[in-house]
């Protein structure tokens, strides 16, 4: 899967071209995750998945994706569909399908529904939150 890293980065750049507001977010998150994976001795699969975590935003209306200011309730509900859109996109490729579950659940929080959230999802959620706050 690592040999597809460049292709995955191309997909990430395509998403960045659609939304100047969120441009660079996936790269920033993936850079943090790459460092964490190295420090924790984890494989690079999580790093590659992080490039794709917001790919579903390509299916979100530009007016919502690029809106300055707070989203209204209806817009927020639409934005919350991006993980499912992303998972649906990745499921179409046997090479990218292994990342679809990570993309689908990347906004879940630790202990959701009484189940422990897998480490990889916690890492993406943490790095995504740090990037958003900074």
Coordinates of N, CA, C and O in Angstrom, one line a residue:
X1 N 0.8 -1.2 0.0 CA 0.0 0.0 0.0 C 0.9 1.3 0.0 O 0.5 2.3 -0.5
X2 N 2.1 1.2 0.5 CA 2.9 2.4 0.6 C 3.3 2.9 -0.8 O 3.5 4.1 -0.9
X3 N 3.3 2.0 -1.8 CA 3.7 2.5 -3.1 C 2.6 3.4 -3.7 O 2.8 4.1 -4.7
X4 N 1.4 3.5 -3.1 CA 0.4 4.4 -3.6 C 0.3 5.7 -2.9 O -0.6 6.5 -3.1
X5 N 1.3 6.0 -2.0 CA 1.3 7.2 -1.2 C 1.3 8.4 -2.1 O 0.5 9.4 -1.8
X6 N 2.0 8.5 -3.2 CA 2.0 9.6 -4.1 C 0.6 9.9 -4.7 O 0.1 11.0 -4.8
X7 N -0.1 8.8 -5.1 CA -1.4 8.9 -5.6 C -2.4 9.5 -4.6 O -3.2 10.3 -4.9
X8 N -2.2 9.0 -3.4 CA -3.1 9.5 -2.3 C -2.8 10.9 -2.0 O -3.8 11.7 -1.8
X9 N -1.6 11.4 -2.1 CA -1.3 12.8 -1.9 C -1.9 13.6 -3.1 O -2.3 14.7 -2.8
X10 N -2.0 13.1 -4.3 CA -2.6 13.8 -5.4 C -4.1 14.0 -5.1 O -4.7 15.0 -5.4
X11 N -4.8 12.9 -4.5 CA -6.2 13.1 -4.2 C -6.3 14.2 -3.1 O -7.3 15.0 -3.2
X12 N -5.4 14.2 -2.2 CA -5.5 15.2 -1.1 C -5.3 16.6 -1.7 O -6.1 17.5 -1.3
X13 N -4.4 16.8 -2.7 CA -4.3 18.1 -3.3 C -5.5 18.5 -4.1 O -5.9 19.7 -4.1
X14 N -6.2 17.5 -4.7 CA -7.5 17.8 -5.4 C -8.5 18.3 -4.4 O -9.2 19.3 -4.8
X15 N -8.6 17.8 -3.3 CA -9.5 18.3 -2.3 C -9.1 19.7 -1.8 O -10.0 20.5 -1.7
X16 N -7.8 19.9 -1.6 CA -7.4 21.2 -1.3 C -7.7 22.3 -2.3 O -8.1 23.4 -2.0
X17 N -7.7 21.9 -3.6 CA -8.1 22.8 -4.7 C -9.5 23.2 -4.6 O -9.9 24.3 -5.0
X18 N -10.4 22.3 -4.1 CA -11.8 22.6 -4.0 C -12.1 23.6 -2.9 O -13.1 24.3 -3.0
X19 N -11.3 23.5 -1.8 CA -11.6 24.3 -0.6 C -10.4 25.0 -0.1 O -9.7 24.4 0.7
X20 N -10.2 26.3 -0.5 CA -9.1 27.0 0.1 C -9.2 27.1 1.6 O -8.2 27.2 2.2
X21 N -10.4 27.1 2.1 CA -10.6 27.3 3.6 C -9.9 26.1 4.3 O -9.3 26.3 5.4
X22 N -10.1 24.9 3.8 CA -9.5 23.7 4.5 C -8.2 23.2 3.8 O -7.7 22.2 4.2
X23 N -7.7 23.9 2.8 CA -6.5 23.5 2.2 C -5.4 23.3 3.2 O -5.2 24.1 4.1
X24 N -4.7 22.2 3.0 CA -3.5 21.9 3.9 C -3.9 21.2 5.2 O -3.0 20.7 5.8
X25 N -5.2 21.1 5.5 CA -5.6 20.4 6.7 C -5.1 19.0 6.7 O -4.5 18.5 7.7
X26 N -5.4 18.2 5.7 CA -5.1 16.8 5.7 C -3.6 16.6 5.7 O -3.0 15.7 6.4
X27 N -2.8 17.5 5.0 CA -1.4 17.4 5.1 C -0.8 17.7 6.5 O 0.0 17.0 7.0
X28 N -1.4 18.7 7.1 CA -0.9 19.0 8.4 C -1.2 17.9 9.4 O -0.4 17.5 10.2
X29 N -2.4 17.3 9.3 CA -2.8 16.2 10.2 C -1.9 15.0 9.9 O -1.4 14.3 10.8
X30 N -1.7 14.7 8.6 CA -0.8 13.6 8.2 C 0.6 13.7 8.7 O 1.3 12.8 9.1
X31 N 1.1 15.0 8.6 CA 2.5 15.2 9.1 C 2.6 14.9 10.6 O 3.5 14.3 11.1
X32 N 1.6 15.4 11.4 CA 1.6 15.1 12.8 C 1.5 13.6 13.1 O 2.2 13.1 14.0
X33 N 0.7 12.9 12.3 CA 0.5 11.5 12.5 C 1.7 10.7 12.1 O 2.1 9.8 12.8
X34 N 2.4 11.2 11.1 CA 3.7 10.5 10.7 C 4.7 10.6 11.9 O 5.3 9.6 12.2
X35 N 4.8 11.7 12.5 CA 5.7 11.9 13.6 C 5.3 10.9 14.8 O 6.1 10.2 15.4
X36 N 3.9 11.0 15.1 CA 3.4 10.1 16.2 C 3.7 8.6 15.9 O 4.1 7.9 16.8
X37 N 3.4 8.2 14.7 CA 3.6 6.8 14.3 C 5.1 6.4 14.5 O 5.4 5.3 15.0
X38 N 6.0 7.3 14.1 CA 7.4 7.0 14.2 C 7.8 6.9 15.7 O 8.4 6.0 16.1
X39 N 7.3 7.8 16.5 CA 7.6 7.8 18.0 C 7.0 6.6 18.7 O 7.6 6.1 19.6
X40 N 5.8 6.2 18.2 CA 5.1 5.1 18.9 C 5.4 3.7 18.3 O 4.9 2.7 18.7
X41 N 6.2 3.7 17.2 CA 6.6 2.5 16.5 C 5.4 1.9 15.7 O 5.4 0.6 15.6
X42 N 4.5 2.7 15.3 CA 3.4 2.2 14.5 C 3.7 2.2 13.0 O 4.6 3.0 12.6
X43 N 3.0 1.4 12.2 CA 3.3 1.4 10.8 C 2.8 2.6 10.1 O 2.0 3.4 10.7
X44 N 3.1 2.8 8.8 CA 2.8 4.1 8.1 C 1.4 4.0 7.6 O 0.9 5.0 7.0
X45 N 0.6 2.9 7.8 CA -0.7 2.9 7.3 C -1.6 4.0 7.8 O -2.4 4.6 7.1
X46 N -1.4 4.3 9.1 CA -2.2 5.4 9.7 C -1.9 6.7 9.1 O -2.7 7.6 8.9
X47 N -0.6 6.9 8.8 CA -0.2 8.2 8.1 C -0.9 8.3 6.7 O -1.4 9.3 6.4
X48 N -0.9 7.2 6.0 CA -1.5 7.2 4.7 C -3.0 7.5 4.8 O -3.6 8.3 4.1
X49 N -3.7 6.8 5.8 CA -5.1 7.0 6.0 C -5.4 8.5 6.4 O -6.4 9.0 6.0
X50 N -4.5 9.1 7.1 CA -4.7 10.5 7.5 C -4.8 11.4 6.3 O -5.5 12.5 6.3
X51 N -4.1 11.1 5.2 CA -4.2 11.9 4.0 C -5.6 11.9 3.5 O -6.1 12.8 2.8
X52 N -6.3 10.8 3.7 CA -7.7 10.6 3.1 C -8.8 10.9 4.1 O -10.0 10.8 3.7
X53 N -8.5 11.3 5.3 CA -9.6 11.3 6.3 C -10.7 12.3 5.9 O -11.9 12.0 6.3
X54 N -10.4 13.3 5.2 CA -11.5 14.3 4.9 C -11.9 14.2 3.4 O -12.5 15.2 2.9
X55 N -11.5 13.2 2.7 CA -11.8 13.1 1.2 C -13.3 13.2 0.9 O -13.7 13.7 -0.1
X56 N -14.2 12.9 1.9 CA -15.6 13.0 1.7 C -16.1 14.4 1.5 O -17.2 14.7 1.0
X57 N -15.2 15.4 1.9 CA -15.6 16.8 1.8 C -15.7 17.2 0.3 O -16.3 18.2 0.0
X58 N -15.2 16.4 -0.6 CA -15.3 16.7 -2.0 C -16.8 16.6 -2.4 O -17.2 17.2 -3.4
X59 N -17.6 15.9 -1.6 CA -19.0 15.8 -1.9 C -19.9 16.8 -1.2 O -21.1 16.7 -1.3
X60 N -19.3 17.7 -0.5 CA -20.0 18.7 0.2 C -20.1 20.0 -0.6 O -19.2 20.4 -1.3
X61 N -21.3 20.6 -0.7 CA -21.5 21.8 -1.5 C -20.5 22.9 -1.1 O -20.2 23.1 0.0
X62 N -20.0 23.5 -2.2 CA -18.9 24.5 -2.0 C -19.4 25.7 -1.1 O -18.6 26.2 -0.3
X63 N -20.6 26.0 -1.1 CA -21.2 27.1 -0.3 C -21.0 26.8 1.2 O -20.8 27.7 2.0
X64 N -21.2 25.5 1.5 CA -21.1 25.1 2.9 C -19.6 24.9 3.2 O -19.2 25.4 4.3
X65 N -18.9 24.3 2.4 CA -17.5 24.0 2.6 C -16.6 25.2 2.8 O -15.7 25.3 3.6
X66 N -17.0 26.3 2.1 CA -16.2 27.5 2.1 C -16.8 28.6 2.8 O -16.4 29.8 2.7
X67 N -17.9 28.4 3.5 CA -18.6 29.4 4.3 C -17.8 30.0 5.4 O -17.1 29.3 6.1
X68 N -17.7 31.3 5.4 CA -17.0 32.0 6.5 C -18.0 32.1 7.6 O -19.2 32.4 7.4
X69 N -17.6 31.8 8.8 CA -18.5 31.9 9.9 C -19.1 30.6 10.3 O -18.8 29.6 9.7
X70 N -20.0 30.6 11.2 CA -20.6 29.4 11.7 C -21.7 28.8 10.8 O -22.4 29.6 10.1
X71 N -21.7 27.5 10.7 CA -22.7 26.8 9.9 C -24.0 26.8 10.6 O -24.0 26.6 11.9
X72 N -25.1 26.9 9.9 CA -26.4 26.7 10.6 C -26.6 25.2 10.8 O -25.8 24.4 10.3
X73 N -27.7 24.9 11.4 CA -28.0 23.5 11.8 C -28.1 22.6 10.5 O -27.5 21.5 10.5
X74 N -28.7 23.0 9.5 CA -28.9 22.2 8.3 C -27.5 22.1 7.6 O -27.2 21.0 7.1
X75 N -26.7 23.1 7.5 CA -25.4 23.0 6.9 C -24.5 22.1 7.7 O -23.7 21.3 7.2
X76 N -24.6 22.2 9.0 CA -23.8 21.3 9.9 C -24.1 19.8 9.7 O -23.3 19.0 9.6
X77 N -25.4 19.6 9.5 CA -25.9 18.2 9.3 C -25.3 17.7 8.0 O -24.9 16.5 7.9
X78 N -25.3 18.5 7.0 CA -24.7 18.2 5.7 C -23.2 17.9 5.8 O -22.6 16.9 5.3
X79 N -22.5 18.8 6.6 CA -21.0 18.6 6.8 C -20.7 17.3 7.5 O -19.7 16.7 7.2
X80 N -21.6 16.9 8.4 CA -21.4 15.7 9.1 C -21.5 14.4 8.3 O -21.1 13.3 8.7
X81 N -21.9 14.6 7.0 CA -22.0 13.4 6.1 C -20.7 13.1 5.4 O -20.6 12.1 4.8
X82 N -19.7 14.0 5.6 CA -18.5 13.8 4.8 C -17.7 12.5 5.2 O -17.1 11.9 4.3
X83 N -17.8 12.0 6.4 CA -17.1 10.7 6.6 C -17.8 9.5 5.8 O -17.0 8.7 5.3
X84 N -19.1 9.5 5.7 CA -19.8 8.5 5.0 C -19.5 8.6 3.5 O -19.2 7.6 2.8
X85 N -19.5 9.8 3.0 CA -19.1 10.1 1.6 C -17.7 9.6 1.3 O -17.5 8.9 0.3
X86 N -16.8 9.9 2.2 CA -15.4 9.5 2.0 C -15.3 7.9 2.0 O -14.6 7.4 1.2
X87 N -16.0 7.3 2.9 CA -15.9 5.8 3.0 C -16.5 5.2 1.7 O -15.9 4.2 1.2
X88 N -17.6 5.8 1.2 CA -18.2 5.3 0.0 C -17.2 5.4 -1.2 O -17.1 4.6 -2.1
X89 N -16.5 6.5 -1.3 CA -15.5 6.8 -2.3 C -14.4 5.7 -2.2 O -14.1 5.1 -3.3
X90 N -13.9 5.5 -1.1 CA -12.7 4.6 -0.9 C -13.2 3.1 -1.1 O -12.4 2.3 -1.6
X91 N -14.4 2.8 -0.8 CA -14.9 1.4 -0.9 C -14.9 1.0 -2.4 O -15.0 -0.2 -2.7
X92 N -14.9 1.9 -3.3 CA -14.9 1.6 -4.8 C -13.6 1.1 -5.3 O -13.5 0.6 -6.4
X93 N -12.5 1.2 -4.5 CA -11.2 0.7 -4.9 C -10.7 -0.4 -3.9 O -10.7 -0.2 -2.7
X94 N -10.3 -1.5 -4.5 CA -9.8 -2.6 -3.6 C -8.5 -2.1 -2.9 O -8.1 -2.6 -1.9
X95 N -7.8 -1.2 -3.5 CA -6.5 -0.7 -2.9 C -6.8 0.3 -1.8 O -6.0 0.4 -0.8
X96 N -7.9 1.1 -1.9 CA -8.1 2.1 -0.9 C -9.2 1.7 0.1 O -9.3 2.3 1.2
X97 N -9.9 0.6 -0.1 CA -11.0 0.1 0.8 C -10.5 -0.1 2.2 O -11.3 0.1 3.1
X98 N -9.3 -0.6 2.4 CA -8.8 -0.8 3.8 C -8.8 0.4 4.6 O -8.9 0.4 5.9
X99 N -8.9 1.6 4.0 CA -8.9 2.9 4.7 C -10.3 3.4 5.0 O -10.5 4.3 5.7
X100 N -11.3 2.8 4.4 CA -12.6 3.3 4.5 C -13.2 3.3 5.9 O -13.9 4.3 6.2
X101 N -12.9 2.3 6.7 CA -13.5 2.3 8.0 C -12.8 3.4 8.9 O -13.5 4.1 9.7
X102 N -11.6 3.7 8.7 CA -10.9 4.8 9.4 C -11.5 6.1 9.0 O -11.9 6.9 9.8
X103 N -11.8 6.3 7.7 CA -12.4 7.5 7.2 C -13.8 7.7 7.8 O -14.2 8.7 8.2
X104 N -14.6 6.6 7.7 CA -15.9 6.6 8.2 C -16.0 7.0 9.7 O -16.9 7.8 10.0
X105 N -15.1 6.6 10.5 CA -15.2 6.8 11.9 C -14.3 7.8 12.5 O -14.1 7.9 13.7
X106 N -13.6 8.6 11.6 CA -12.6 9.5 12.1 C -13.1 10.6 13.1 O -12.3 11.3 13.7
X107 N -14.4 10.9 13.2 CA -14.9 11.9 14.1 C -15.4 11.3 15.4 O -15.9 12.0 16.2
X108 N -15.4 9.9 15.5 CA -15.9 9.3 16.7 C -14.9 9.6 17.8 O -13.7 9.7 17.7
X109 N -15.5 9.7 19.0 CA -14.7 10.0 20.2 C -14.5 8.8 21.0 O -15.3 7.8 21.0
X110 N -13.5 8.8 21.8 CA -13.1 7.7 22.7 C -14.3 7.2 23.5 O -15.0 8.0 24.1
X111 N -14.6 5.9 23.5 CA -15.6 5.3 24.3 C -17.0 5.5 23.7 O -18.0 5.3 24.4
X112 N -17.2 5.9 22.5 CA -18.5 6.1 21.9 C -19.3 4.8 22.0 O -18.8 3.7 21.7
X113 N -20.5 4.9 22.4 CA -21.4 3.8 22.5 C -20.9 2.7 23.5 O -21.2 1.5 23.3
X114 N -20.0 3.1 24.4 CA -19.5 2.1 25.4 C -18.5 1.2 24.8 O -18.0 0.3 25.5
X115 N -18.0 1.4 23.6 CA -17.0 0.6 23.0 C -15.7 1.4 22.9 O -15.7 2.6 22.7
X116 N -14.6 0.7 23.0 CA -13.3 1.4 22.9 C -13.0 1.8 21.5 O -13.2 0.9 20.6
X117 N -12.7 3.0 21.2 CA -12.4 3.4 19.9 C -11.0 3.0 19.6 O -10.0 3.1 20.4
X118 N -10.7 2.4 18.4 CA -9.4 1.9 18.1 C -8.3 3.0 18.1 O -8.6 4.1 17.9
X119 N -7.1 2.6 18.4 CA -6.0 3.6 18.6 C -5.9 4.4 17.4 O -5.7 5.7 17.5
X120 N -5.9 3.9 16.2 CA -5.7 4.7 14.9 C -6.8 5.8 14.8 O -6.4 6.9 14.4
X121 N -8.0 5.5 15.2 CA -9.0 6.5 15.1 C -8.8 7.6 16.2 O -9.0 8.8 15.9
X122 N -8.3 7.2 17.3 CA -8.0 8.2 18.4 C -6.9 9.1 17.9 O -6.9 10.3 18.2
X123 N -5.9 8.5 17.2 CA -4.8 9.3 16.8 C -5.2 10.3 15.7 O -4.9 11.5 15.8
X124 N -6.0 9.9 14.8 CA -6.5 10.9 13.8 C -7.4 11.9 14.4 O -7.3 13.1 14.1
X125 N -8.3 11.5 15.3 CA -9.2 12.5 16.0 C -8.4 13.5 16.8 O -8.6 14.7 16.7
X126 N -7.3 13.0 17.5 CA -6.5 13.9 18.3 C -5.8 14.9 17.4 O -5.8 16.1 17.6
X127 N -5.1 14.4 16.3 CA -4.3 15.3 15.4 C -5.3 16.3 14.6 O -4.9 17.4 14.4
X128 N -6.4 15.8 14.3 CA -7.4 16.6 13.6 C -7.9 17.8 14.5 O -8.0 18.9 14.1
X129 N -8.1 17.4 15.8 CA -8.6 18.4 16.7 C -7.5 19.5 17.0 O -7.7 20.7 17.1
X130 N -6.2 19.0 17.2 CA -5.1 19.9 17.4 C -5.0 20.9 16.2 O -4.8 22.1 16.4
X131 N -5.0 20.3 15.0 CA -4.9 21.2 13.8 C -6.0 22.2 13.8 O -5.8 23.4 13.4
X132 N -7.2 21.8 14.1 CA -8.4 22.7 14.0 C -8.2 23.8 15.0 O -8.5 25.0 14.7
X133 N -7.7 23.5 16.2 CA -7.6 24.5 17.3 C -6.4 25.4 17.1 O -6.4 26.6 17.5
X134 N -5.4 25.0 16.3 CA -4.3 25.8 16.1 C -4.3 26.5 14.7 O -3.6 27.3 14.4

